[in-house]
mmCIF file of C-alpha atoms in Angstrom:
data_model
loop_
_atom_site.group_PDB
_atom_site.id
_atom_site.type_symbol
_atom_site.label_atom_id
_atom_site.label_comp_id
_atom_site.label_asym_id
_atom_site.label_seq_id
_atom_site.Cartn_x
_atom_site.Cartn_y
_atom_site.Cartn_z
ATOM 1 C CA UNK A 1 -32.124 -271.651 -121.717
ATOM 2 C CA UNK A 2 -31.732 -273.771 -118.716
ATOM 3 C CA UNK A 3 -35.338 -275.077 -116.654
ATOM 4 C CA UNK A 4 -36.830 -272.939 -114.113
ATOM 5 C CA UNK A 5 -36.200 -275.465 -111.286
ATOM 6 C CA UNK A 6 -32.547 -275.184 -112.006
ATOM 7 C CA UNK A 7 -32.638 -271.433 -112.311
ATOM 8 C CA UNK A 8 -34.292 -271.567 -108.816
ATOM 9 C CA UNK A 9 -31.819 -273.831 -107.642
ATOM 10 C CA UNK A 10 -28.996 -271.178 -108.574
ATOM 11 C CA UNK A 11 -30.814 -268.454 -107.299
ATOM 12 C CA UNK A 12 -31.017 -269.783 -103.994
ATOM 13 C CA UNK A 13 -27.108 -271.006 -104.200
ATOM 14 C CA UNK A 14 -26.341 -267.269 -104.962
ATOM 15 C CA UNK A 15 -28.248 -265.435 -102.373
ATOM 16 C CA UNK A 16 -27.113 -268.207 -99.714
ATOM 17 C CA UNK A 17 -23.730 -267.468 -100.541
ATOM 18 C CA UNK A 18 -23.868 -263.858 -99.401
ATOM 19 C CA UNK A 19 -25.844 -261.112 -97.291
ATOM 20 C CA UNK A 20 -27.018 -258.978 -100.151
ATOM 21 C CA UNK A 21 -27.360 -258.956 -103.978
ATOM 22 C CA UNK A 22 -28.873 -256.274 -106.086
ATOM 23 C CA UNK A 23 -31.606 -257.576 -108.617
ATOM 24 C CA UNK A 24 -28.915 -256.528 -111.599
ATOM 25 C CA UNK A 25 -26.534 -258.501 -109.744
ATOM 26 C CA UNK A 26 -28.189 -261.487 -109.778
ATOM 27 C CA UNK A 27 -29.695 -260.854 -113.424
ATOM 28 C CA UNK A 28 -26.156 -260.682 -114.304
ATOM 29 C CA UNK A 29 -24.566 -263.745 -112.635
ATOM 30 C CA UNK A 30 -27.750 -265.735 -114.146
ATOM 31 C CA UNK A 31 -27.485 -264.475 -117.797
ATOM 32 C CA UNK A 32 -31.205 -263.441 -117.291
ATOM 33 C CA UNK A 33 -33.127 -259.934 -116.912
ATOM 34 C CA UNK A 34 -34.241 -258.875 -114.101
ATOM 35 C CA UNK A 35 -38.105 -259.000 -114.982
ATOM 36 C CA UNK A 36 -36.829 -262.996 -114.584
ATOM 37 C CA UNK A 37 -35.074 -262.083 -111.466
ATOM 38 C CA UNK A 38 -37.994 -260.511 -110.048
ATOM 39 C CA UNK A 39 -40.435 -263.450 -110.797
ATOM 40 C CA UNK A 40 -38.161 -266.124 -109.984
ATOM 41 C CA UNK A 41 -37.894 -264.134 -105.913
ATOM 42 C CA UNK A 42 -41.476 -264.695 -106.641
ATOM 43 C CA UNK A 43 -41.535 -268.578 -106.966
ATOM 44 C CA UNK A 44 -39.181 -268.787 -104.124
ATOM 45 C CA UNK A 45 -41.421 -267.014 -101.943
ATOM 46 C CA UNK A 46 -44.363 -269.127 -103.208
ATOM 47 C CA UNK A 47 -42.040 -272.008 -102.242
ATOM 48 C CA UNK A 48 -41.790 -270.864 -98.561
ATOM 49 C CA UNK A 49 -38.193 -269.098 -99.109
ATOM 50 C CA UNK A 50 -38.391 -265.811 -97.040
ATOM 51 C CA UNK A 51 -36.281 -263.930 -99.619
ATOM 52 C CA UNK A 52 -36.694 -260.486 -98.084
ATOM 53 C CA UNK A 53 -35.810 -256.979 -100.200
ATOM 54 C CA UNK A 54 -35.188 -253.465 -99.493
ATOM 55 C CA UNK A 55 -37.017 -250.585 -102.872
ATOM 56 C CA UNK A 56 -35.156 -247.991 -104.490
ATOM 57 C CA UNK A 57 -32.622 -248.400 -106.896
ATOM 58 C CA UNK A 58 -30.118 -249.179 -104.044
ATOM 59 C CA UNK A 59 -31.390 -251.884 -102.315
ATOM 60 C CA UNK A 60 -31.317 -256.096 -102.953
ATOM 61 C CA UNK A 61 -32.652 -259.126 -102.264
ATOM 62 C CA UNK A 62 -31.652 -261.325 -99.410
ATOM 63 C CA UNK A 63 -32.393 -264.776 -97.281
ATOM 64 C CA UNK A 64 -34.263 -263.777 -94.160
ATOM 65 C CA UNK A 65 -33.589 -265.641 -90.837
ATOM 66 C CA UNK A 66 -36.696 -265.229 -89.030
ATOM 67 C CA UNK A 67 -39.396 -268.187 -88.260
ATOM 68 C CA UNK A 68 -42.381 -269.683 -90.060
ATOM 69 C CA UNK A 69 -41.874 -272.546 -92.344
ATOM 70 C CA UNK A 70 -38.365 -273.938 -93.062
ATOM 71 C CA UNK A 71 -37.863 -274.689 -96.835
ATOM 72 C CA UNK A 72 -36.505 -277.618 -98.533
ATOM 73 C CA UNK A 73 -32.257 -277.649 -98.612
ATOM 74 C CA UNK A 74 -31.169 -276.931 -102.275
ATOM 75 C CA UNK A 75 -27.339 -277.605 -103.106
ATOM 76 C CA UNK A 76 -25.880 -277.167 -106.210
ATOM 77 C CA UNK A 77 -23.679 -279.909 -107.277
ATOM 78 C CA UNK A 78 -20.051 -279.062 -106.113
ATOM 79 C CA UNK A 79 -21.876 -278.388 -102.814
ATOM 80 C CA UNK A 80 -23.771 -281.779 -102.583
ATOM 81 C CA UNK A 81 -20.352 -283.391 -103.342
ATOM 82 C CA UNK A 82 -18.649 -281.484 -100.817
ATOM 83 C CA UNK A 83 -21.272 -282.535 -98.498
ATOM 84 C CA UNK A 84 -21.314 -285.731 -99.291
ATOM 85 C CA UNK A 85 -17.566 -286.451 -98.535
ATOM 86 C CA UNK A 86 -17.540 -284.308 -95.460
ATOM 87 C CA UNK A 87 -20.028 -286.805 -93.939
ATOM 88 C CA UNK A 88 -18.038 -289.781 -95.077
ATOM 89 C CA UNK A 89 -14.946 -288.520 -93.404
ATOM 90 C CA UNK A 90 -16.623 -287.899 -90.780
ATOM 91 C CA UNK A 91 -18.531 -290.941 -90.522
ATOM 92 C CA UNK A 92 -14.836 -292.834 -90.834
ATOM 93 C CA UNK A 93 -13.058 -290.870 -88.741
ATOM 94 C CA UNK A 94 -14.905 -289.873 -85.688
ATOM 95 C CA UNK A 95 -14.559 -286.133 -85.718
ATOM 96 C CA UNK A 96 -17.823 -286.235 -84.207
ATOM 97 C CA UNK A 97 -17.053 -288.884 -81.981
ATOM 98 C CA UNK A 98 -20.132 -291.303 -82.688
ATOM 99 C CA UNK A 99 -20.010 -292.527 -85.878
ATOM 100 C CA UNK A 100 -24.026 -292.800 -86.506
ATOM 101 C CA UNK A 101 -25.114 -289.831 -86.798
ATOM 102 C CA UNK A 102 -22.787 -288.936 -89.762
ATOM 103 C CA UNK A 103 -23.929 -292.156 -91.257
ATOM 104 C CA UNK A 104 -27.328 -291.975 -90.930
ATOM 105 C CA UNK A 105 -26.746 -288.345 -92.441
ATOM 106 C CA UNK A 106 -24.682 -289.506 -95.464
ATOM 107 C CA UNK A 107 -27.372 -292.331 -96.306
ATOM 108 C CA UNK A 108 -30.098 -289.770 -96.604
ATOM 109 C CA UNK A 109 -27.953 -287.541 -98.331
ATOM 110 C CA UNK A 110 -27.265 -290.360 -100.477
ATOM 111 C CA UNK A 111 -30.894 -290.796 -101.543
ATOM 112 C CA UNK A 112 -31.466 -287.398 -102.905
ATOM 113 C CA UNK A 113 -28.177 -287.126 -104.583
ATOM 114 C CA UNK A 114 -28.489 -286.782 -108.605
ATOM 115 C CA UNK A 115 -27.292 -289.876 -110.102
ATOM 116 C CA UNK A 116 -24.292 -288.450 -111.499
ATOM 117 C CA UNK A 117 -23.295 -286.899 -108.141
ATOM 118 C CA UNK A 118 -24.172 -290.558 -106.799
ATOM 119 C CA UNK A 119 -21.899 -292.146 -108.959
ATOM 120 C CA UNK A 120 -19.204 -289.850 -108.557
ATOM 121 C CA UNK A 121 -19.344 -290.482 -104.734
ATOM 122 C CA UNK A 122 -19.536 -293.966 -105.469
ATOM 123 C CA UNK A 123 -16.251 -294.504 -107.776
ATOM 124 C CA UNK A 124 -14.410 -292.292 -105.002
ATOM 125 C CA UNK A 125 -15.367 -294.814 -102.128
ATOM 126 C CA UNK A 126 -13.954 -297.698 -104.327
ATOM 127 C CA UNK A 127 -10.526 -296.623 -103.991
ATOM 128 C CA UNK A 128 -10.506 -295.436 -100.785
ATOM 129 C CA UNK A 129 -9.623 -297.797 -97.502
ATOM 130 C CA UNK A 130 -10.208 -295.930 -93.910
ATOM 131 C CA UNK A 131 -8.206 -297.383 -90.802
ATOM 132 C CA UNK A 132 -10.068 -297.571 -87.465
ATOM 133 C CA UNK A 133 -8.971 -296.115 -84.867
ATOM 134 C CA UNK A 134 -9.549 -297.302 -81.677
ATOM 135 C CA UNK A 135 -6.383 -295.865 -79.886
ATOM 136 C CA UNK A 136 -8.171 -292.650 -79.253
ATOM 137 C CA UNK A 137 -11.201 -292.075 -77.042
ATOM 138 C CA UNK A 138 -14.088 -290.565 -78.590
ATOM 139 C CA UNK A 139 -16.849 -288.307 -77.847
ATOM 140 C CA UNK A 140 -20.590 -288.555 -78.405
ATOM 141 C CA UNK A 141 -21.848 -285.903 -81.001
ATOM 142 C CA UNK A 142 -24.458 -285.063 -78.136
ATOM 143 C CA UNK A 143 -22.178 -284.058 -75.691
ATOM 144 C CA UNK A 144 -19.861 -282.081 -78.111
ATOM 145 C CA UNK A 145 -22.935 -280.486 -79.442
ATOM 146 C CA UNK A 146 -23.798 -279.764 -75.629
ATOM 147 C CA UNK A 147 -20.421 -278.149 -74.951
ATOM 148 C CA UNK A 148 -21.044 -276.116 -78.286
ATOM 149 C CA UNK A 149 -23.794 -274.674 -77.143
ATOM 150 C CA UNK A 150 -22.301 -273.814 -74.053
ATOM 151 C CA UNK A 151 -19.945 -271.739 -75.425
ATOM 152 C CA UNK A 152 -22.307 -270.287 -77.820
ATOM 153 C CA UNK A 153 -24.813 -268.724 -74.868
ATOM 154 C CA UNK A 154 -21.911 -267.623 -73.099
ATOM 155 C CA UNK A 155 -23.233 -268.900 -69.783
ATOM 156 C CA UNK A 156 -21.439 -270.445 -67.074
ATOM 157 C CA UNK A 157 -21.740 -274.314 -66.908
ATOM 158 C CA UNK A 158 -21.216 -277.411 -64.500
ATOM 159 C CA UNK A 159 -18.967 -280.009 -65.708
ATOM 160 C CA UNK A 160 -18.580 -283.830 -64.673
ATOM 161 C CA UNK A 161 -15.282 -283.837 -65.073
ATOM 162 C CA UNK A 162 -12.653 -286.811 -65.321
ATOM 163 C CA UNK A 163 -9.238 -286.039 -64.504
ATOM 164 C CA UNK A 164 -5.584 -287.233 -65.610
ATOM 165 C CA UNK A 165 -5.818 -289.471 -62.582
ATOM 166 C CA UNK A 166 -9.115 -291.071 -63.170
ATOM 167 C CA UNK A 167 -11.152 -289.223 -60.562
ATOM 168 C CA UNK A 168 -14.726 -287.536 -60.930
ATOM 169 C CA UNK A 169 -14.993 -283.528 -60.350
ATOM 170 C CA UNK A 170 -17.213 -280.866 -60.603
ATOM 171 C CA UNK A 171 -15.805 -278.074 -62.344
ATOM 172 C CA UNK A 172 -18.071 -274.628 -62.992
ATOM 173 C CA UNK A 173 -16.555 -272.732 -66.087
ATOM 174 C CA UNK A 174 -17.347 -269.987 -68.506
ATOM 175 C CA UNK A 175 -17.131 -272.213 -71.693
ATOM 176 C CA UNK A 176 -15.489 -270.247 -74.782
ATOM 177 C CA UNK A 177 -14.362 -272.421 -77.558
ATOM 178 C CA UNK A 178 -14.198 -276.122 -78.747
ATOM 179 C CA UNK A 179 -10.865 -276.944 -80.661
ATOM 180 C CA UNK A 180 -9.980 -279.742 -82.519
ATOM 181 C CA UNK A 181 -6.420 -281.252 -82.603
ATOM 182 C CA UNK A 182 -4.656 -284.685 -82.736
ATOM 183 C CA UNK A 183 -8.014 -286.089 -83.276
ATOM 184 C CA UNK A 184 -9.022 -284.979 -79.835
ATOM 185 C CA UNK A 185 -11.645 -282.436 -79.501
ATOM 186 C CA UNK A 186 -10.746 -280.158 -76.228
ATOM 187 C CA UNK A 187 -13.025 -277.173 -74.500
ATOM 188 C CA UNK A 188 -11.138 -273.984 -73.818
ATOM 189 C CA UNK A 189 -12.731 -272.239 -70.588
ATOM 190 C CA UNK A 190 -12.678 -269.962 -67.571
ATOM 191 C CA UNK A 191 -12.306 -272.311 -64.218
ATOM 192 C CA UNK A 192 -13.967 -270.192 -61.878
ATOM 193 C CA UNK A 193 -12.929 -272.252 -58.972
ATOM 194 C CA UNK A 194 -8.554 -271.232 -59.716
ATOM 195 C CA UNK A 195 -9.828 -268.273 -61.888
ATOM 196 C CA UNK A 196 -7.415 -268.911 -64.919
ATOM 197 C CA UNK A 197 -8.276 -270.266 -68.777
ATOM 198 C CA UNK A 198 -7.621 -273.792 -69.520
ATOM 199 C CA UNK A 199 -8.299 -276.714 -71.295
ATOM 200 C CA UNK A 200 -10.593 -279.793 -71.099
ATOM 201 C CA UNK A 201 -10.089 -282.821 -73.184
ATOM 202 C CA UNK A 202 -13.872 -283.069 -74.089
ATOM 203 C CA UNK A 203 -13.172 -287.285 -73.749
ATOM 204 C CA UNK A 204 -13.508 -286.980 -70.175
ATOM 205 C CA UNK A 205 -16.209 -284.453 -69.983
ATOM 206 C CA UNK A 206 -18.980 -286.781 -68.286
ATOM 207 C CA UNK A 207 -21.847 -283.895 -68.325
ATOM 208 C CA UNK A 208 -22.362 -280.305 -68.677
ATOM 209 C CA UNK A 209 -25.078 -278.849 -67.236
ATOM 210 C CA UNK A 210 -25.997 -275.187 -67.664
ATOM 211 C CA UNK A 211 -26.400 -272.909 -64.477
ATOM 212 C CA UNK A 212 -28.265 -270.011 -66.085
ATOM 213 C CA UNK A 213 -25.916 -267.465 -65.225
ATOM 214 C CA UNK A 214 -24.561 -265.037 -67.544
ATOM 215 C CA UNK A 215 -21.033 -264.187 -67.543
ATOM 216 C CA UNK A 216 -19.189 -261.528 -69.931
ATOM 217 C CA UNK A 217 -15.763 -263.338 -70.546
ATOM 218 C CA UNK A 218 -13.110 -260.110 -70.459
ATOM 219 C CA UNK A 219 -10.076 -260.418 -72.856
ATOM 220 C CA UNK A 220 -10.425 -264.300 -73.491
ATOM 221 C CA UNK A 221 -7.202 -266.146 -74.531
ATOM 222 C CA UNK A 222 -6.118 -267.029 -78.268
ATOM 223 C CA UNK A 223 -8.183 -271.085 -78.429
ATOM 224 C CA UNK A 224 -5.832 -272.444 -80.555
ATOM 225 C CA UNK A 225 -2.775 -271.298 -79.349
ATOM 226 C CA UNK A 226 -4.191 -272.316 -75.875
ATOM 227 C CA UNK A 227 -4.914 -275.410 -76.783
ATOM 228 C CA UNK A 228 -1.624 -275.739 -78.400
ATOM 229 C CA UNK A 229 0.798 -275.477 -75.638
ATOM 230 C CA UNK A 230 -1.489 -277.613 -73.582
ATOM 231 C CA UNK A 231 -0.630 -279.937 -76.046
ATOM 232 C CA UNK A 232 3.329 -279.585 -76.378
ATOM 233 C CA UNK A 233 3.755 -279.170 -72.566
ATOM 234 C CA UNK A 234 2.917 -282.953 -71.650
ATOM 235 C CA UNK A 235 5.709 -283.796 -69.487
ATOM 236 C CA UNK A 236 9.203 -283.573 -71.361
ATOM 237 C CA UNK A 237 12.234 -284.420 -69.590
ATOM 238 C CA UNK A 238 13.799 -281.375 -71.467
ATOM 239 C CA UNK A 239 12.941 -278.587 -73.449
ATOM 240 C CA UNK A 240 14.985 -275.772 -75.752
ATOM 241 C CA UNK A 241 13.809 -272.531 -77.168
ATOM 242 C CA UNK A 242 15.398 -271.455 -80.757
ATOM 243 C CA UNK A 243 15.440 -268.429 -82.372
ATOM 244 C CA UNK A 244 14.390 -269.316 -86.524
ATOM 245 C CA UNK A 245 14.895 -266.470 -89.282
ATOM 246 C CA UNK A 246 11.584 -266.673 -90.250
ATOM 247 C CA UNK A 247 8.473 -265.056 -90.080
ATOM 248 C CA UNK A 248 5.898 -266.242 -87.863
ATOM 249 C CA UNK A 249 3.776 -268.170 -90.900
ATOM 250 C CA UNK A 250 6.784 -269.986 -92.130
ATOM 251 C CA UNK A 251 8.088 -271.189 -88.925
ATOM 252 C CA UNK A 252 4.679 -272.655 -88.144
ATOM 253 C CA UNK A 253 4.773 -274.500 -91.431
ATOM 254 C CA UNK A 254 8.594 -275.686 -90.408
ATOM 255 C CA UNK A 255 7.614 -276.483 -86.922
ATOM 256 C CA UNK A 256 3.765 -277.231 -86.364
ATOM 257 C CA UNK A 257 1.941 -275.793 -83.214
ATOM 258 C CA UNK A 258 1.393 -279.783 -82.137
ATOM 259 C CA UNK A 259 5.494 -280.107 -81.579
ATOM 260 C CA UNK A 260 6.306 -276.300 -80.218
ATOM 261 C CA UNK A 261 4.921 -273.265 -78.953
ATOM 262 C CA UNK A 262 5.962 -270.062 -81.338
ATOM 263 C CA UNK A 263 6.029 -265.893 -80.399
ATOM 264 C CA UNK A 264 7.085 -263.501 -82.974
ATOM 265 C CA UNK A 265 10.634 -261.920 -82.478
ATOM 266 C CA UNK A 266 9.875 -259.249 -84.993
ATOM 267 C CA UNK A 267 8.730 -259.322 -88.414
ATOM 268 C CA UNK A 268 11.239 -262.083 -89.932
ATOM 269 C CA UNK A 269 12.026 -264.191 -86.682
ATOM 270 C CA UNK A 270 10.254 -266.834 -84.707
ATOM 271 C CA UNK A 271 10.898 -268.034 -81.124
ATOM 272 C CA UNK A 272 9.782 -271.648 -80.779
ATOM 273 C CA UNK A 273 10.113 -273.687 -77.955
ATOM 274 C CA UNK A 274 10.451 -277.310 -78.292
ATOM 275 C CA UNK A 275 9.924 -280.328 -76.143
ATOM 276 C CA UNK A 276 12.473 -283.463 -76.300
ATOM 277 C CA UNK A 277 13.731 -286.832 -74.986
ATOM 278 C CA UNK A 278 17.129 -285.611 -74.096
ATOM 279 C CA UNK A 279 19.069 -283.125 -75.432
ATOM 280 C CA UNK A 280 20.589 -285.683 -78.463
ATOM 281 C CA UNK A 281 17.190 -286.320 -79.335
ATOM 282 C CA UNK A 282 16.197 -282.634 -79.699
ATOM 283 C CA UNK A 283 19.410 -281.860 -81.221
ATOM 284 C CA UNK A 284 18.604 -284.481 -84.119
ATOM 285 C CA UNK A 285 15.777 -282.855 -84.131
ATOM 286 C CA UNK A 286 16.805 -279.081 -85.014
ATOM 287 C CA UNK A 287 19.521 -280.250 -87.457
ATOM 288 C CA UNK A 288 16.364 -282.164 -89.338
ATOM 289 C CA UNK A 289 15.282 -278.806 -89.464
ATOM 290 C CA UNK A 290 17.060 -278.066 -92.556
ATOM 291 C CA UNK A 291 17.089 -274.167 -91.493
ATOM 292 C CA UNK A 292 19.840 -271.388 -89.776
ATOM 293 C CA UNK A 293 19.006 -271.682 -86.181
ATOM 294 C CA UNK A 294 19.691 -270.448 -82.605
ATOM 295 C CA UNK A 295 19.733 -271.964 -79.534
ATOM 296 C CA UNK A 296 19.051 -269.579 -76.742
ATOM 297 C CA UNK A 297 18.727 -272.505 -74.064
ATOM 298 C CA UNK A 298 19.749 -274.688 -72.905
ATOM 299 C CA UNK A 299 24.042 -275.040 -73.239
ATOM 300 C CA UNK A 300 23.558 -279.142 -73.485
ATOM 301 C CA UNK A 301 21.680 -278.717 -76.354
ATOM 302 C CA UNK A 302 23.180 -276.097 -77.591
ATOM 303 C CA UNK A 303 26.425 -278.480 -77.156
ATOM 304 C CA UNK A 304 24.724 -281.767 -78.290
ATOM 305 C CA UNK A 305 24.145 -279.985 -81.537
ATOM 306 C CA UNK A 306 27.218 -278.681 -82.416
ATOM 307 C CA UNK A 307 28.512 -281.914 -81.440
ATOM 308 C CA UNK A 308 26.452 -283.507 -83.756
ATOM 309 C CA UNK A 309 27.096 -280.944 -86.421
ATOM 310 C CA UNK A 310 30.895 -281.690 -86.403
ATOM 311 C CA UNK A 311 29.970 -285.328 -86.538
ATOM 312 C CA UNK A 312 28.503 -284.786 -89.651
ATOM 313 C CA UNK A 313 30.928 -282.748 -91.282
ATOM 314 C CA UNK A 314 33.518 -285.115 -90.211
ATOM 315 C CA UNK A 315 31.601 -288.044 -92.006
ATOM 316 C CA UNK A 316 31.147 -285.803 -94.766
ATOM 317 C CA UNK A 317 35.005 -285.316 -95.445
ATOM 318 C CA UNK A 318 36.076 -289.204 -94.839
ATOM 319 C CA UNK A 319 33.765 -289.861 -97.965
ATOM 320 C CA UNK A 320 35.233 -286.717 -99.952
ATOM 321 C CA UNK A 321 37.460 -288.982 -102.665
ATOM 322 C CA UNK A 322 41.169 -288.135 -103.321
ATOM 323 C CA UNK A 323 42.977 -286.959 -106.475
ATOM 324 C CA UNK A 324 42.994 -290.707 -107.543
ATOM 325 C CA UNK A 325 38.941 -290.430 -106.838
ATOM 326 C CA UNK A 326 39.432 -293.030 -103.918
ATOM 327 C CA UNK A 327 37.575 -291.953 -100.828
ATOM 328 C CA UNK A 328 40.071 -290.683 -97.823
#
């Protein structure tokens, strides 16, 4: 029989971890009977939980979202752990650009942990060794949790806004998304002003301000795919689209969405374009590929890699050995 405060504890993990459970349910994923079930809703209630439930044989219990007092957080241990590490990398990393808030988070976190959790956490810090990076501008976890709102109320906003070039705009937009990528966080949006989706590197977001009015956003734009061809279509002197035999998941394992852009062509091809130096360098690049591919533009790469191709083969055959098993 385990205590009552850790039958509590797994109650709450269980109806946290979906909308609805029936009281057999949970009498069954507890090893108890529902007469426990039933008082154990009871303590939690007592507790300040507002586990709500529907009568009849039919209906469950469930975690209400409405008001009045907010109970104590309750994490099992695989999700305390889980926690625990999430706030480290962040706190190392700067996914939320300053690092103090995640730290302050982790060290209360910290202080509640069991000790075996604790310790755990603890041995894992030993062996690991984080990097700073300061190549990379980051973002104030107030001003990304600004933009987030934004996008949550869907109501059009007022940005400061830093350009490529250094200068300071005012931009009103119908905020949609934040995306993360290349450890940049960026804010995909409706600019009213040219009346076309785009992309704001959140870095040079100086304010947001809300304007209070409502907007209905009308067949917004894929985020991540948005964001992703911002990404790949920083100025290359040339660029060549391929056609891969493979289906759309595979190529994007092959070729992330960070170095092309991808459409399907059908249910076992890709279409990627890619983004290169010169038309050597992108050729090098396709035959490091490993994979059957097409070149649908332009000729000099198309050239420049069967060029290279032949290249190889031809230094593949003047190290084939001879019948005397010297090479030729």
């Amino acid at each position: 029989m385990i205590s009552t405060s850790a039958r509590l504890l797994r109650l709450v993990s269980l109806l946290s971890a979906r909308p609805s459970w029936t009281c057999g349910e949970l009498a069954e994923r507890m090893d108890v009977t529902e007469r426990t079930v039933r008082r154990d809703v009871a303590r939690l209630r007592d507790l300040g939980y507002d586990v709500e439930s529907d009568p009849g044989p039919w209906g469950g219990y469930r975690l209400g979202g409405g008001g009045g007092r907010v109970p104590p957080l309750v994490l099992d241990d695989e999700e305390a752990m889980a926690v625990a590490v999430a706030l480290r990398e962040a706190a190392f990393s700067g996914v939320l650009g300053s690092d103090q808030a995640a730290l302050s988070a982790l060290l209360k976190l910290r202080q509640v942990l069991p000790r075996r959790i604790a310790g755990r956490l603890d041995e894992m810090a030993e062996t690991l060794v984080h990097l700073p990076r300061t190549d990379e501008p980051q973002v104030g976890s107030g001003l990304l949790l600004d933009l987030a709102t934004a996008c949550r109320r869907a109501e059009r906003a007022r940005l400061s806004y830093r350009d490529r070039e250094g200068r300071a705009t005012t931009r009103d937009v119908d905020p949609y998304r934040l995306v993360r990528t290349r450890r940049r966080w960026y804010l995909v949006a409706r600019d009213v002003a040219r009346d076309e989706w785009r992309t704001f590197r959140a870095d040079r977001v100086l304010r947001t301000r809300p304007t209070g009015e409502a907007v209905d956003l009308v067949d917004p734009p894929d985020p991540e795919l948005l964001v992703a061809r911002a990404v790949t279509s920083r100025p290359y002197p040339l660029s060549t689209t391929v056609r891969l035999p493979l289906p759309m998941d595979r190529a994007l394992r092959l070729v992330p969405t960070t170095v092309g852009t991808h459409r399907a062509d059908g249910p076992d091809a890709t279409v990627v374009e890619i983004g290169g130096p010169d038309a050597d360098g992108l050729a090098g690049y396709l035959l490091g590929l490993g994979t059957p591919l097409r070149v649908l533009s332009p000729q000099e790469v198309r050239l420049a890699l069967v060029r290279r191709t032949r290249e190889l083969l031809a230094d593949n055959e003047d190290g084939q050995p001879q019948a005397d098993g010297q090479p030729r």
